[in-house]
Coordinates of C-alpha atoms in Angstrom, one line a residue:
M1 CA -14.6 61.0 18.5
D2 CA -13.7 60.0 15.2
V3 CA -11.3 57.4 14.8
S4 CA -10.0 56.4 11.3
V5 CA -8.9 53.3 10.1
T6 CA -5.2 54.4 10.8
L7 CA -6.0 55.8 14.2
W8 CA -6.5 52.2 15.2
V9 CA -4.2 50.6 13.5
L10 CA -1.5 53.0 14.8
T11 CA -3.6 52.4 18.1
I12 CA -2.6 48.2 17.9
V13 CA 0.5 48.5 16.7
G14 CA 1.7 50.6 19.8
L15 CA 0.3 48.4 22.2
A16 CA 1.0 45.2 20.8
A17 CA 5.1 47.3 20.6
L18 CA 4.5 47.5 24.7
I19 CA 3.2 44.3 25.1
A20 CA 6.5 42.7 23.3
V21 CA 9.3 45.0 25.1
D22 CA 6.9 44.1 28.6
F23 CA 7.5 40.4 27.3
F24 CA 11.4 40.7 26.7
I25 CA 12.1 42.1 29.8
G26 CA 10.4 39.1 31.5
R27 CA 11.3 37.1 29.2
K28 CA 13.4 34.9 32.0
P29 CA 11.6 32.8 34.9
H30 CA 12.7 35.1 37.9
D31 CA 11.1 36.1 41.0
V32 CA 9.1 39.5 40.6
S33 CA 10.9 42.0 43.5
I34 CA 8.2 44.7 44.9
K35 CA 11.3 47.2 43.3
E36 CA 10.6 45.7 39.4
A37 CA 6.9 45.9 40.4
G38 CA 6.5 49.1 41.3
I39 CA 8.7 50.6 38.7
W40 CA 6.8 48.5 35.9
T41 CA 3.0 49.6 37.7
V42 CA 4.5 53.7 37.8
V43 CA 5.0 53.1 33.7
W44 CA 1.8 52.0 33.0
I45 CA 0.1 54.8 34.9
V46 CA 2.4 57.7 33.0
L47 CA 1.6 56.2 29.1
A48 CA -2.2 56.3 30.4
A49 CA -1.6 59.4 31.6
L50 CA 0.1 60.6 28.6
F51 CA -2.5 58.9 26.4
G52 CA -5.3 60.5 28.1
L53 CA -3.2 63.8 27.6
G54 CA -2.8 63.8 24.3
L55 CA -6.4 62.6 24.0
F56 CA -7.5 65.9 25.6
M57 CA -4.6 67.6 23.0
F58 CA -6.4 66.2 19.8
G59 CA -9.8 65.8 20.8
G60 CA -10.8 67.7 23.8
G61 CA -11.5 67.4 27.5
Q62 CA -14.8 64.9 26.6
P63 CA -13.0 62.3 25.3
A64 CA -10.0 62.4 27.9
G65 CA -12.6 62.8 30.5
E66 CA -13.4 59.1 29.3
F67 CA -11.1 57.5 29.1
F68 CA -9.9 58.2 32.2
A69 CA -12.9 57.4 34.1
G70 CA -13.2 54.3 32.1
F71 CA -9.2 53.9 33.6
I72 CA -9.8 54.1 36.8
T73 CA -13.2 52.2 37.2
E74 CA -11.7 48.9 34.6
K75 CA -8.3 49.6 37.2
S76 CA -10.0 49.4 40.2
L77 CA -12.7 46.1 39.0
S78 CA -9.5 44.6 37.7
V79 CA -7.8 44.9 41.3
D80 CA -11.0 42.3 42.7
N81 CA -9.2 40.1 40.0
L82 CA -6.1 39.7 41.7
F83 CA -8.2 37.9 45.0
V84 CA -8.8 35.3 42.0
F85 CA -5.4 35.3 40.5
V86 CA -4.1 34.8 44.0
L87 CA -6.2 31.5 44.0
I88 CA -5.2 30.0 40.5
M89 CA -1.8 30.6 41.6
A90 CA -2.5 28.5 44.6
K91 CA -4.8 25.6 43.0
F92 CA -2.1 25.2 40.3
A93 CA 1.0 25.5 42.5
V94 CA 2.5 28.2 40.0
P95 CA 6.4 28.1 41.0
S96 CA 7.1 32.0 42.1
Q97 CA 9.5 32.2 38.8
Y98 CA 6.9 31.2 36.4
Q99 CA 4.2 33.5 37.7
Q100 CA 5.2 36.8 35.7
R101 CA 5.3 34.5 32.7
V102 CA 1.6 33.0 33.5
L103 CA 0.0 36.2 34.1
L104 CA 1.7 38.0 30.6
I105 CA 0.1 35.3 28.6
G106 CA -2.9 35.4 30.5
V107 CA -3.9 38.8 30.6
L108 CA -2.9 38.8 27.0
I109 CA -5.5 36.2 26.7
A110 CA -8.4 37.9 28.4
L111 CA -7.2 41.2 26.3
V112 CA -8.5 39.9 23.0
L113 CA -11.4 38.1 24.5
R114 CA -12.0 41.7 26.2
A115 CA -11.6 42.9 22.4
I116 CA -14.7 41.1 20.9
F117 CA -16.8 41.6 23.4
I118 CA -16.4 45.9 23.3
A119 CA -17.0 44.9 19.8
A120 CA -19.8 43.2 20.0
G121 CA -21.3 45.2 22.9
A122 CA -20.3 48.7 20.7
A123 CA -22.4 46.7 17.7
I124 CA -25.4 45.9 19.9
L125 CA -25.8 49.5 21.4
A126 CA -25.3 51.1 18.0
S127 CA -28.5 49.0 16.9
F128 CA -30.6 48.6 19.7
S129 CA -30.3 51.4 22.4
W130 CA -32.8 49.8 24.6
V131 CA -29.9 47.3 25.7
F132 CA -28.8 50.3 28.0
Y133 CA -31.5 49.8 30.1
L134 CA -30.1 46.1 30.3
F135 CA -27.1 47.1 30.9
G136 CA -28.0 49.6 33.9
A137 CA -30.2 47.1 35.5
F138 CA -27.8 44.4 35.2
L139 CA -25.0 46.5 36.9
I140 CA -27.3 47.5 39.8
W141 CA -28.2 44.2 40.3
T142 CA -24.4 43.3 40.3
A143 CA -23.9 46.2 43.2
W144 CA -26.7 44.6 45.0
K145 CA -25.2 40.8 44.7
L146 CA -21.8 42.4 45.7
I147 CA -23.1 44.2 48.7
Q148 CA -25.2 41.1 49.8
E149 CA -21.7 38.9 49.1
A150 CA -19.5 41.4 51.5
R151 CA -22.2 41.0 54.2
A152 CA -22.1 37.5 54.1
E153 CA -18.6 37.4 54.0
E154 CA -18.4 35.2 51.8
Q155 CA -14.8 34.7 50.3
D156 CA -13.9 31.2 48.1
E157 CA -11.0 30.0 49.6
E158 CA -10.6 27.9 46.7
F159 CA -10.5 28.1 42.8
E160 CA -13.1 26.1 40.8
E161 CA -12.2 25.5 36.8
N162 CA -14.5 26.7 34.9
K163 CA -16.3 24.1 32.2
L164 CA -14.1 25.6 29.0
L165 CA -11.6 24.3 31.3
K166 CA -12.4 20.9 32.7
A167 CA -13.3 20.4 29.0
A168 CA -9.5 21.3 27.2
E169 CA -8.1 18.8 30.0
R170 CA -10.0 16.2 29.0
R171 CA -9.7 16.9 25.5
F172 CA -5.9 17.1 25.4
G173 CA -4.5 16.0 28.8
V174 CA -2.2 17.6 31.3
A175 CA 1.2 16.6 32.6
D176 CA 1.4 16.0 35.9
R177 CA 4.5 18.5 36.4
Y178 CA 5.7 22.1 34.9
H179 CA 8.8 21.8 32.4
G180 CA 9.6 25.0 32.6
T181 CA 8.1 28.0 30.0
K182 CA 7.0 25.1 28.3
L183 CA 3.2 24.7 26.8
W184 CA 3.3 21.2 25.6
I185 CA 5.0 18.5 25.9
Q186 CA 4.7 14.8 24.0
E187 CA 3.9 12.3 26.8
N188 CA 3.9 8.5 26.3
G189 CA 3.7 9.4 22.5
K190 CA 0.6 12.0 23.4
R191 CA 0.6 15.9 22.9
V192 CA -0.8 17.0 26.2
M193 CA -0.7 20.6 28.1
T194 CA 1.3 21.8 30.8
P195 CA -0.2 22.8 33.8
M196 CA 1.7 26.3 32.5
L197 CA -1.0 26.4 29.7
V198 CA -3.6 25.3 31.9
V199 CA -3.0 28.0 34.3
M200 CA -2.5 30.5 31.7
L201 CA -6.0 29.8 30.5
A202 CA -7.7 29.7 34.0
I203 CA -6.9 33.3 34.2
G204 CA -7.7 34.3 30.7
S205 CA -11.1 32.9 30.7
T206 CA -11.9 33.4 34.2
D207 CA -11.5 37.4 33.2
V208 CA -14.0 36.9 30.8
L209 CA -16.1 36.9 34.1
F210 CA -15.0 39.8 35.2
A211 CA -15.7 40.9 31.7
L212 CA -19.2 40.8 32.4
D213 CA -19.5 43.2 35.1
S214 CA -16.7 45.8 33.5
I215 CA -17.7 46.0 30.0
P216 CA -21.4 47.5 30.7
A217 CA -19.7 49.7 33.2
I218 CA -17.2 51.5 30.9
F219 CA -20.1 51.9 28.1
G220 CA -22.1 53.8 30.9
L221 CA -19.0 56.4 30.9
T222 CA -18.6 56.4 27.6
Q223 CA -20.9 54.6 24.3
D224 CA -17.1 55.2 21.6
P225 CA -15.4 51.7 21.0
Y226 CA -11.8 53.5 20.7
I227 CA -11.9 54.5 24.2
V228 CA -13.5 51.3 25.9
F229 CA -10.9 49.7 24.0
T230 CA -7.7 51.5 25.6
A231 CA -9.2 52.2 28.5
N232 CA -9.2 48.8 29.2
A233 CA -6.2 47.9 27.2
F234 CA -4.0 49.9 29.7
A235 CA -5.8 48.9 33.1
L236 CA -5.0 45.7 32.3
M237 CA -1.4 45.7 31.1
G238 CA -0.3 46.7 34.3
L239 CA -2.4 44.3 36.4
R240 CA 0.4 41.7 36.1
Q241 CA 2.8 44.6 38.3
L242 CA 0.1 45.2 40.3
Y243 CA -0.5 41.6 40.7
F244 CA 2.8 41.7 42.8
L245 CA 3.0 44.5 43.8
I246 CA -0.1 44.4 46.1
G247 CA -0.9 40.7 46.4
G248 CA 0.6 41.2 49.7
L249 CA -1.9 43.8 50.5
L250 CA -5.3 42.5 49.1
K251 CA -6.4 40.9 52.1
R252 CA -6.6 44.3 53.3
L253 CA -9.1 45.7 51.4
V254 CA -11.7 44.4 53.4
H255 CA -14.1 47.2 52.1
L256 CA -13.3 47.0 48.9
S257 CA -16.5 45.1 47.5
Y258 CA -18.1 47.7 48.8
G259 CA -16.8 50.7 46.9
L260 CA -17.0 48.7 43.9
S261 CA -21.1 48.0 44.8
I262 CA -21.1 51.7 44.8
I263 CA -19.5 52.3 42.0
L264 CA -20.9 49.8 39.6
G265 CA -24.2 51.2 41.5
F266 CA -23.4 54.9 40.0
I267 CA -22.8 53.0 36.4
G268 CA -25.6 51.2 36.2
V269 CA -27.8 54.4 37.3
K270 CA -26.1 56.5 34.8
L271 CA -26.8 54.4 32.1
V272 CA -30.8 54.1 32.8
L273 CA -30.7 57.8 32.9
H274 CA -29.1 57.7 29.7
A275 CA -31.3 55.4 28.2
L276 CA -34.6 57.2 29.4
H277 CA -32.8 60.9 28.0
E278 CA -32.9 58.7 24.6
S279 CA -35.9 57.8 24.9
G280 CA -37.1 61.6 25.7
V281 CA -37.7 61.7 28.8
H282 CA -36.9 64.7 30.7
V283 CA -34.3 63.6 32.9
P284 CA -30.6 64.9 34.3
E285 CA -27.8 63.1 32.6
I286 CA -24.8 62.3 35.0
S287 CA -21.4 64.1 33.4
I288 CA -18.3 62.5 32.7
P289 CA -16.7 65.0 35.0
V290 CA -19.1 64.1 37.8
S291 CA -18.9 60.7 37.1
L292 CA -14.8 60.8 37.6
G293 CA -14.8 62.8 40.8
V294 CA -17.4 59.9 42.7
I295 CA -15.4 57.2 41.1
C296 CA -12.3 58.8 42.6
A297 CA -13.9 60.0 45.8
V298 CA -15.3 56.1 46.6
L299 CA -11.6 54.3 45.6
I300 CA -10.2 56.9 48.2
V301 CA -13.1 56.2 50.9
T302 CA -12.9 52.7 50.7
T303 CA -9.4 52.2 50.8
I304 CA -9.0 54.8 53.8
T305 CA -11.6 52.8 55.6
S306 CA -10.6 48.9 54.6
L307 CA -6.8 50.2 55.7
R308 CA -8.2 51.5 59.5
A309 CA -10.4 48.4 59.8
S310 CA -7.5 46.1 58.9
K311 CA -5.3 48.1 61.6
K312 CA -8.1 47.7 64.2
Q313 CA -8.0 44.0 63.5
A314 CA -4.7 43.4 63.5
A315 CA -4.4 45.3 66.9
A316 CA -7.7 43.5 68.7
E317 CA -5.5 40.0 67.9
A318 CA -2.6 41.0 68.8
A319 CA -3.9 42.1 71.9
Q320 CA -6.2 38.4 72.1
A321 CA -2.7 36.4 71.7
Q322 CA -1.6 38.5 74.4
S323 CA -4.4 37.7 76.6
G324 CA -4.8 34.2 75.5
G325 CA -8.0 34.6 74.0
A326 CA -8.9 33.1 69.9
P327 CA -8.8 35.9 67.5
K328 CA -11.7 36.8 65.5
D329 CA -12.4 35.5 61.9
S330 CA -13.6 38.2 60.7
I331 CA -14.3 42.0 59.6
D332 CA -16.8 44.4 61.1
V333 CA -17.9 46.7 58.8

């Protein structure tokens, strides 16, 4: 899909305008209700659907299919981010009325960093086609790692600060309490960061680790930088509302890691097949409609099995509580 500079500019301006509206609406710190989160989640999904429809009308079925496949993949992978966001909020004891501001700025930082990753990835793939093999192998390895972690039931109970965050805290210092939405304050004659800024940086920098999986994954569905960027943008910008909407349901998605591992493994295989095809080897390639169907099917099955497993676990715990027994700590898969 040929994308002009004008279209790039209009797209970025349009996204910036949406972000500005989102920021304006949430400018006053407040607790986000389920209703508010639900409305805005629907708004962002509708906007993404309209954008995909626009691609279909002006670009055809191929770019539209690639966008929807990329958007759904990024959205599903971003749900995994929410587990870490919950840990970060708990680690820094973020007051509930400030959480939406933290997520908005944190996600904005993540979007900028991902844009850099996307530009670098597109340039590398355009110059070195063999990188498709690396991306494919990395995704297959990541899928296997996810399965191993899920089977071992390894769940981090506390967020561990990365080296970049620790370095920033040592360099600038951190205030001992929140000061509203202020990011910097004067303390003992020295300008120091507030916990608000620290947690924003934590959200943004942590997302970079998730981008190591998601960026190669979406490049496995499309090599068009425009589609990769817009799919990421729409998936990320609805993440804040999704956090408040399903935050309490995250623990019920007990099979999410299995579903994501299947998706990543599938895209990894797709990348390897594409690389072989580009090298002149006659192998079948996986089409976008097939990719979209597989991704949707996996997510639907994963959600259904997760909710059923959670329901059975809750019933078992209730029965054991009534009989005076100790509830089980894990859910059998």
